Amino acid sequence: MDSTLIAAVRRFNRTVTQRVGALDDEYMAQGRPLGQARLLWEIGPAGAEVAALRARLGLDSGYLSRLLRTLESEGLITVGQADQAGGDGRIRTVQLTDAGRTEWTQLDERSDELAASILEPLTENRRERLVTAMAEVERLLIGSMVVIEPCPPGDPRVRACLRAYVRDIARRFDDGFDPALSKQLPDEALIPPAGVVLLATLNTEPIGCGAVKLHRDAPAEIKRVWVADTVRGLGVGRRLLSELERYAAERGATAVRLDTNRNLTEAIALYRATGYREIEAYNTEYYAHHWFEKQLGR
């Protein structure tokens, strides 16, 4: 990693933490540090599940429990089981008390004031530049938070992604999508050492997947690459493709290939931009119009 890039990120982090008051013992004069204030904000007037808070904020369960106990001891929240409201008794939920809602409202107002204080000294043009840059930084940071790792094909999260994949292509293909007409891909073909499924998650939520099937005497085959609309443009598809290629190469594959439908224009553009060349049909996939191959290690 380029040391200049690392230094720039560290400098940016220092500037941001100082400007937003993250170093203060009392964040925005609320009488509590940033961690407690942020947790109170995330709980919000509607309340939240403890597991969802842990995933959304990326907090260790022990640290989150300590924060919740502090807020509860101050009378700002109540922590209970979901079955108190007719839900699943195994799920712990958090609700704001009246005092908590009052502090949440104050936090909301002071957050607006802090944002205004950042923008106020700038000219109109510089405000627009700052907000545009912030939006870009936010998107890039979210992209850096995506985790891609191997996952069993039968995992419920993988199943959810594949169902979304089928819904997506059924909507985009000229005549819809009938799984019975497509070449079948059994789970056994995607379990190591035969192949693998990679799952992409953001705050533990599944947002993409891809698979590679290994062949002894033929190029590896990439299948079922899908990315949720909510994270399109964050480079998740490119990362999935790269990780699938790397997985195949580490297991001796010298090339990968894939087929795709003519209506998946973004995917076709990605393949061409990442070194794939169009080849003759290598299978009889009913819904395929294009076939691509890429040599690995080049």
Coordinates of N, CA and C in Angstrom, one line a residue, residues 123-293:
T123 N -18.4 30.1 1.0 CA -19.2 30.7 -0.1 C -20.2 29.6 -0.6
E124 N -21.2 30.0 -1.3 CA -22.2 29.1 -1.9 C -21.5 28.1 -2.8
N125 N -20.5 28.5 -3.6 CA -19.8 27.6 -4.4 C -19.1 26.5 -3.6
R126 N -18.4 27.0 -2.6 CA -17.6 26.0 -1.8 C -18.5 25.1 -1.0
R127 N -19.7 25.6 -0.6 CA -20.6 24.7 0.1 C -21.0 23.5 -0.8
E128 N -21.4 23.9 -2.1 CA -21.7 22.8 -3.0 C -20.6 21.9 -3.3
R129 N -19.4 22.4 -3.4 CA -18.2 21.5 -3.6 C -18.0 20.6 -2.4
L130 N -18.2 21.1 -1.1 CA -18.0 20.3 0.0 C -19.0 19.2 0.1
V131 N -20.3 19.6 -0.1 CA -21.4 18.6 0.0 C -21.2 17.5 -1.1
T132 N -20.8 17.9 -2.3 CA -20.6 16.9 -3.4 C -19.4 16.0 -3.0
A133 N -18.4 16.6 -2.5 CA -17.2 15.8 -2.1 C -17.6 14.8 -0.9
M134 N -18.4 15.3 0.0 CA -18.8 14.4 1.1 C -19.6 13.2 0.6
A135 N -20.5 13.5 -0.3 CA -21.3 12.4 -0.9 C -20.4 11.4 -1.5
E136 N -19.4 11.8 -2.2 CA -18.5 10.9 -2.9 C -17.7 10.1 -1.9
V137 N -17.2 10.8 -0.8 CA -16.4 10.1 0.2 C -17.3 9.1 0.9
E138 N -18.6 9.5 1.2 CA -19.5 8.5 1.8 C -19.7 7.3 1.0
R139 N -19.9 7.4 -0.3 CA -20.1 6.2 -1.1 C -18.8 5.4 -1.2
L140 N -17.7 6.0 -1.2 CA -16.4 5.2 -1.2 C -16.2 4.5 0.1
L141 N -16.5 5.2 1.2 CA -16.3 4.6 2.5 C -17.3 3.4 2.7
I142 N -18.5 3.5 2.2 CA -19.5 2.4 2.2 C -18.9 1.2 1.4
G143 N -18.4 1.5 0.2 CA -17.8 0.5 -0.6 C -16.6 -0.2 0.2
S144 N -15.9 0.5 0.9 CA -14.7 -0.1 1.7 C -15.2 -1.0 2.8
M145 N -16.5 -0.8 3.2 CA -17.0 -1.6 4.3 C -17.6 -2.9 3.9
V146 N -17.7 -3.1 2.6 CA -18.3 -4.4 2.1 C -17.3 -5.5 2.3
V147 N -17.8 -6.6 2.9 CA -17.0 -7.8 3.1 C -17.3 -8.9 2.2
I148 N -16.3 -9.5 1.5 CA -16.6 -10.6 0.6 C -15.8 -11.8 1.1
E149 N -16.6 -12.9 1.3 CA -16.0 -14.1 1.8 C -16.7 -15.4 1.4
P150 N -16.0 -16.5 1.4 CA -16.7 -17.8 0.9 C -17.9 -18.1 1.9
C151 N -18.9 -18.7 1.3 CA -20.1 -19.1 2.0 C -20.7 -20.3 1.4
P152 N -21.2 -21.2 2.2 CA -21.9 -22.4 1.7 C -23.1 -22.1 0.8
P153 N -23.2 -22.8 -0.3 CA -24.3 -22.4 -1.2 C -25.7 -22.5 -0.6
G154 N -25.8 -23.4 0.5 CA -27.1 -23.5 1.1 C -27.4 -22.5 2.2
D155 N -26.5 -21.6 2.5 CA -26.7 -20.6 3.5 C -27.9 -19.7 3.1
P156 N -28.8 -19.4 4.1 CA -30.0 -18.6 3.8 C -29.6 -17.2 3.1
R157 N -28.5 -16.7 3.4 CA -28.1 -15.4 2.8 C -27.8 -15.6 1.3
V158 N -27.1 -16.7 1.0 CA -26.8 -17.0 -0.4 C -28.1 -17.2 -1.1
R159 N -29.0 -18.0 -0.5 CA -30.3 -18.3 -1.1 C -31.1 -17.0 -1.4
A160 N -31.0 -16.1 -0.5 CA -31.7 -14.8 -0.7 C -31.2 -14.0 -1.9
C161 N -29.8 -14.0 -2.0 CA -29.2 -13.4 -3.1 C -29.6 -14.0 -4.4
L162 N -29.6 -15.3 -4.5 CA -29.9 -16.1 -5.7 C -31.4 -15.8 -6.1
R163 N -32.3 -15.7 -5.1 CA -33.7 -15.4 -5.4 C -33.8 -14.0 -6.0
A164 N -33.0 -13.1 -5.5 CA -33.0 -11.7 -6.0 C -32.4 -11.7 -7.4
Y165 N -31.4 -12.5 -7.6 CA -30.8 -12.6 -8.9 C -31.8 -13.1 -10.0
V166 N -32.6 -14.1 -9.6 CA -33.6 -14.7 -10.6 C -34.6 -13.6 -10.8
R167 N -35.1 -12.9 -9.8 CA -36.1 -11.9 -10.0 C -35.6 -10.8 -10.9
D168 N -34.3 -10.4 -10.8 CA -33.7 -9.4 -11.6 C -33.6 -9.8 -13.0
I169 N -33.1 -11.0 -13.3 CA -32.9 -11.4 -14.7 C -34.3 -11.7 -15.4
A170 N -35.2 -12.1 -14.6 CA -36.6 -12.4 -15.1 C -37.2 -11.1 -15.6
R171 N -36.9 -10.0 -14.9 CA -37.4 -8.7 -15.3 C -36.7 -8.1 -16.5
R172 N -35.4 -8.5 -16.6 CA -34.6 -7.8 -17.7 C -34.5 -8.7 -19.0
F173 N -34.7 -10.0 -18.9 CA -34.6 -10.8 -20.1 C -35.8 -10.5 -21.0
D174 N -35.6 -10.7 -22.3 CA -36.7 -10.4 -23.3 C -37.9 -11.2 -23.0
D175 N -37.8 -12.5 -22.7 CA -38.9 -13.4 -22.5 C -39.0 -13.9 -21.0
G176 N -38.5 -13.1 -20.1 CA -38.5 -13.5 -18.7 C -37.5 -14.6 -18.5
F177 N -37.6 -15.3 -17.4 CA -36.6 -16.4 -17.1 C -37.3 -17.6 -16.5
D178 N -37.1 -18.7 -17.1 CA -37.7 -20.0 -16.7 C -36.5 -20.9 -16.2
P179 N -36.3 -21.1 -14.9 CA -35.2 -21.9 -14.5 C -35.1 -23.3 -15.1
A180 N -36.2 -23.8 -15.6 CA -36.2 -25.2 -16.2 C -35.4 -25.1 -17.5
L181 N -35.4 -24.0 -18.2 CA -34.7 -23.9 -19.5 C -33.2 -23.6 -19.3
S182 N -32.8 -23.1 -18.2 CA -31.4 -22.8 -18.0 C -30.6 -24.0 -17.5
K183 N -29.3 -24.0 -17.7 CA -28.4 -25.1 -17.3 C -28.4 -25.1 -15.7
Q184 N -28.6 -26.2 -15.2 CA -28.7 -26.3 -13.7 C -27.3 -26.3 -13.1
L185 N -27.2 -25.7 -11.9 CA -26.0 -25.6 -11.2 C -26.2 -26.1 -9.8
P186 N -26.0 -27.4 -9.5 CA -26.2 -28.0 -8.2 C -25.3 -27.5 -7.2
D187 N -25.7 -27.5 -5.9 CA -24.9 -27.0 -4.8 C -23.5 -27.7 -4.8
E188 N -23.5 -29.0 -5.1 CA -22.3 -29.8 -5.0 C -21.2 -29.2 -5.9
A189 N -21.6 -28.6 -7.0 CA -20.6 -28.0 -7.9 C -19.9 -26.7 -7.3
L190 N -20.5 -26.2 -6.2 CA -20.0 -24.9 -5.7 C -19.5 -25.1 -4.2
I191 N -19.2 -26.3 -3.9 CA -18.6 -26.6 -2.6 C -17.1 -27.0 -2.8
P192 N -16.2 -26.4 -2.1 CA -14.8 -26.7 -2.3 C -14.6 -28.2 -2.1
P193 N -13.7 -28.9 -2.9 CA -12.8 -28.2 -3.9 C -13.4 -28.1 -5.3
A194 N -14.7 -28.4 -5.5 CA -15.3 -28.3 -6.8 C -15.5 -26.9 -7.2
G195 N -15.7 -26.0 -6.3 CA -16.0 -24.6 -6.6 C -16.3 -23.8 -5.3
V196 N -16.8 -22.6 -5.5 CA -17.1 -21.8 -4.3 C -18.1 -20.8 -4.6
V197 N -18.9 -20.4 -3.6 CA -19.7 -19.2 -3.6 C -19.1 -18.1 -2.8
L198 N -19.0 -16.9 -3.3 CA -18.6 -15.8 -2.5 C -19.8 -14.9 -2.2
L199 N -19.9 -14.5 -1.0 CA -21.0 -13.7 -0.5 C -20.5 -12.3 -0.1
A200 N -21.1 -11.2 -0.6 CA -20.8 -9.9 -0.3 C -21.8 -9.4 0.8
T201 N -21.3 -8.8 1.9 CA -22.2 -8.3 2.9 C -21.8 -6.9 3.3
L202 N -22.8 -6.1 3.7 CA -22.6 -4.8 4.2 C -23.3 -4.7 5.5
N203 N -22.5 -4.4 6.6 CA -23.1 -4.5 7.9 C -23.9 -5.8 8.2
T204 N -23.3 -6.8 7.7 CA -23.7 -8.2 7.9 C -24.9 -8.6 7.0
E205 N -25.4 -7.6 6.2 CA -26.6 -7.8 5.3 C -26.1 -8.3 4.0
P206 N -26.6 -9.3 3.4 CA -26.2 -9.8 2.0 C -26.6 -8.8 0.9
I207 N -25.6 -8.4 0.1 CA -25.8 -7.4 -0.9 C -25.3 -7.8 -2.3
G208 N -24.7 -9.1 -2.3 CA -24.2 -9.5 -3.6 C -23.6 -10.9 -3.5
C209 N -23.4 -11.6 -4.6 CA -22.8 -12.9 -4.6 C -22.2 -13.2 -6.0
G210 N -21.5 -14.3 -6.0 CA -20.9 -14.8 -7.2 C -20.4 -16.2 -7.0
A211 N -20.2 -17.0 -8.0 CA -19.7 -18.3 -7.9 C -18.7 -18.7 -9.0
V212 N -17.9 -19.6 -8.7 CA -16.9 -20.1 -9.7 C -16.9 -21.6 -9.6
K213 N -17.0 -22.3 -10.7 CA -17.0 -23.7 -10.8 C -15.7 -24.1 -11.4
L214 N -14.9 -25.0 -10.8 CA -13.6 -25.4 -11.3 C -13.7 -26.6 -12.1
H215 N -12.9 -26.7 -13.2 CA -12.8 -27.8 -14.1 C -11.4 -28.3 -14.2
R216 N -11.2 -29.6 -14.2 CA -9.9 -30.2 -14.2 C -9.1 -29.9 -15.5
D217 N -9.8 -30.0 -16.7 CA -9.2 -29.9 -18.0 C -9.8 -28.8 -18.8
A218 N -10.4 -27.8 -18.2 CA -11.0 -26.6 -18.9 C -10.9 -25.4 -18.0
P219 N -11.1 -24.2 -18.6 CA -11.1 -23.0 -17.8 C -12.2 -23.1 -16.7
A220 N -12.0 -22.4 -15.6 CA -13.0 -22.3 -14.5 C -14.1 -21.5 -15.1
E221 N -15.3 -21.6 -14.5 CA -16.5 -21.0 -15.0 C -17.1 -20.1 -13.9
I222 N -17.3 -18.9 -14.2 CA -17.9 -17.9 -13.3 C -19.4 -17.9 -13.5
K223 N -20.2 -18.0 -12.4 CA -21.6 -18.0 -12.5 C -22.3 -17.1 -11.5
R224 N -23.5 -16.8 -11.8 CA -24.4 -16.1 -10.8 C -23.9 -14.9 -10.1
V225 N -23.2 -14.0 -10.8 CA -22.7 -12.8 -10.2 C -23.9 -11.8 -10.2
W226 N -24.2 -11.4 -9.0 CA -25.3 -10.4 -8.7 C -25.0 -9.4 -7.6
V227 N -25.4 -8.2 -7.9 CA -25.2 -7.1 -6.9 C -26.5 -6.4 -6.7
A228 N -26.9 -6.1 -5.5 CA -28.1 -5.4 -5.2 C -28.1 -4.0 -5.7
D229 N -29.3 -3.5 -6.2 CA -29.4 -2.2 -6.7 C -28.9 -1.1 -5.7
T230 N -29.1 -1.4 -4.4 CA -28.8 -0.4 -3.4 C -27.3 -0.1 -3.3
V231 N -26.4 -1.0 -3.8 CA -25.0 -0.7 -3.8 C -24.4 -0.7 -5.2
R232 N -25.2 -0.5 -6.2 CA -24.6 -0.4 -7.5 C -23.8 0.8 -7.6
G233 N -22.7 0.8 -8.3 CA -21.8 1.9 -8.5 C -20.7 2.0 -7.4
L234 N -20.7 1.0 -6.4 CA -19.7 1.1 -5.4 C -18.5 0.1 -5.7
G235 N -18.5 -0.5 -6.9 CA -17.4 -1.4 -7.2 C -17.5 -2.8 -6.7
V236 N -18.7 -3.1 -6.2 CA -18.9 -4.5 -5.5 C -18.8 -5.6 -6.6
G237 N -19.4 -5.3 -7.8 CA -19.4 -6.3 -8.8 C -18.0 -6.6 -9.3
R238 N -17.2 -5.5 -9.5 CA -15.8 -5.7 -9.9 C -15.0 -6.4 -8.9
R239 N -15.2 -6.1 -7.6 CA -14.5 -6.8 -6.5 C -14.9 -8.3 -6.5
L240 N -16.2 -8.6 -6.6 CA -16.6 -10.0 -6.7 C -15.9 -10.7 -7.8
L241 N -15.9 -10.1 -9.0 CA -15.3 -10.7 -10.2 C -13.8 -11.0 -9.9
S242 N -13.1 -10.0 -9.4 CA -11.7 -10.1 -9.1 C -11.4 -11.2 -8.1
E243 N -12.3 -11.3 -7.0 CA -12.1 -12.4 -6.0 C -12.3 -13.8 -6.5
L244 N -13.3 -13.9 -7.4 CA -13.6 -15.2 -8.1 C -12.4 -15.6 -8.9
E245 N -11.9 -14.6 -9.7 CA -10.7 -14.9 -10.5 C -9.5 -15.4 -9.7
R246 N -9.3 -14.7 -8.6 CA -8.2 -15.0 -7.7 C -8.3 -16.4 -7.1
Y247 N -9.6 -16.7 -6.7 CA -9.8 -18.0 -6.1 C -9.5 -19.1 -7.1
A248 N -9.9 -18.9 -8.4 CA -9.7 -19.9 -9.4 C -8.2 -20.0 -9.7
A249 N -7.5 -18.9 -9.8 CA -6.1 -18.9 -10.1 C -5.3 -19.6 -9.0
E250 N -5.6 -19.4 -7.7 CA -4.9 -20.0 -6.6 C -5.1 -21.5 -6.6
R251 N -6.1 -22.0 -7.3 CA -6.3 -23.4 -7.4 C -5.9 -24.0 -8.7
G252 N -5.1 -23.3 -9.4 CA -4.5 -23.8 -10.6 C -5.1 -23.5 -11.9
A253 N -6.3 -22.8 -11.9 CA -6.9 -22.4 -13.2 C -6.1 -21.3 -13.9
T254 N -5.9 -21.5 -15.2 CA -5.2 -20.5 -16.0 C -6.1 -19.6 -16.8
A255 N -7.4 -19.9 -16.8 CA -8.3 -19.0 -17.5 C -9.7 -19.2 -16.8
V256 N -10.5 -18.2 -17.0 CA -11.9 -18.3 -16.5 C -12.8 -17.8 -17.7
R257 N -14.0 -18.4 -17.7 CA -15.0 -18.0 -18.8 C -16.4 -17.9 -18.2
L258 N -17.2 -17.3 -19.0 CA -18.6 -17.1 -18.5 C -19.5 -16.8 -19.7
D259 N -20.8 -16.9 -19.5 CA -21.8 -16.6 -20.5 C -22.7 -15.5 -19.9
T260 N -23.4 -14.7 -20.8 CA -24.3 -13.7 -20.3 C -25.3 -13.4 -21.3
N261 N -26.3 -12.7 -20.9 CA -27.5 -12.3 -21.8 C -27.2 -10.9 -22.3
R262 N -27.7 -10.7 -23.5 CA -27.4 -9.4 -24.2 C -28.0 -8.2 -23.5
N263 N -29.1 -8.5 -22.6 CA -29.7 -7.4 -21.9 C -28.9 -6.9 -20.7
L264 N -27.9 -7.7 -20.3 CA -27.1 -7.3 -19.1 C -26.0 -6.5 -19.5
T265 N -26.3 -5.3 -20.0 CA -25.3 -4.4 -20.6 C -24.2 -3.9 -19.6
E266 N -24.6 -3.7 -18.4 CA -23.6 -3.3 -17.4 C -22.6 -4.4 -17.2
A267 N -23.1 -5.6 -17.1 CA -22.2 -6.7 -16.9 C -21.2 -6.9 -18.0
I268 N -21.8 -6.8 -19.3 CA -20.9 -6.9 -20.5 C -19.9 -5.9 -20.5
A269 N -20.2 -4.7 -20.1 CA -19.2 -3.6 -20.1 C -18.2 -3.9 -19.0
L270 N -18.6 -4.4 -17.9 CA -17.6 -4.7 -16.8 C -16.6 -5.8 -17.3
Y271 N -17.1 -6.8 -18.0 CA -16.3 -7.9 -18.5 C -15.2 -7.4 -19.5
R272 N -15.7 -6.6 -20.4 CA -14.8 -6.0 -21.4 C -13.7 -5.1 -20.7
A273 N -14.2 -4.4 -19.7 CA -13.3 -3.4 -19.1 C -12.2 -4.1 -18.2
T274 N -12.5 -5.3 -17.8 CA -11.6 -6.0 -16.9 C -10.8 -7.2 -17.6
G275 N -10.7 -7.1 -18.9 CA -9.8 -8.0 -19.7 C -10.4 -9.2 -20.3
Y276 N -11.7 -9.3 -20.3 CA -12.4 -10.5 -20.9 C -12.5 -10.2 -22.4
R277 N -12.3 -11.3 -23.2 CA -12.5 -11.2 -24.6 C -13.6 -12.1 -25.0
E278 N -14.4 -11.7 -26.0 CA -15.6 -12.5 -26.5 C -15.1 -13.7 -27.3
I279 N -15.7 -14.8 -27.0 CA -15.3 -16.1 -27.7 C -16.5 -16.8 -28.3
E280 N -16.3 -17.8 -29.0 CA -17.4 -18.6 -29.5 C -18.1 -19.3 -28.3
A281 N -19.4 -19.7 -28.6 CA -20.2 -20.4 -27.5 C -19.5 -21.7 -27.1
Y282 N -19.3 -21.8 -25.8 CA -18.7 -23.0 -25.2 C -19.8 -23.9 -24.5
N283 N -21.0 -23.4 -24.5 CA -22.1 -24.3 -23.9 C -23.4 -24.0 -24.6
T284 N -24.4 -24.6 -24.2 CA -25.8 -24.5 -24.8 C -26.8 -23.8 -23.9
E285 N -26.3 -22.9 -23.1 CA -27.1 -22.1 -22.2 C -28.2 -21.4 -23.0
Y286 N -29.5 -21.7 -22.7 CA -30.6 -21.2 -23.4 C -30.7 -19.6 -23.4
Y287 N -30.3 -19.0 -22.3 CA -30.4 -17.5 -22.2 C -29.2 -16.8 -22.6
A288 N -28.1 -17.4 -23.0 CA -26.9 -16.8 -23.3 C -26.8 -16.2 -24.7
H289 N -26.3 -15.0 -24.9 CA -26.0 -14.5 -26.2 C -24.5 -14.1 -26.4
H290 N -23.8 -14.0 -25.3 CA -22.4 -13.7 -25.4 C -21.6 -14.6 -24.4
W291 N -20.4 -15.0 -24.9 CA -19.5 -15.8 -24.1 C -18.1 -15.2 -24.0
F292 N -17.6 -15.1 -22.8 CA -16.3 -14.4 -22.6 C -15.3 -15.3 -21.9
E293 N -14.0 -15.0 -22.1 CA -12.9 -15.7 -21.5 C -11.8 -14.7 -21.1

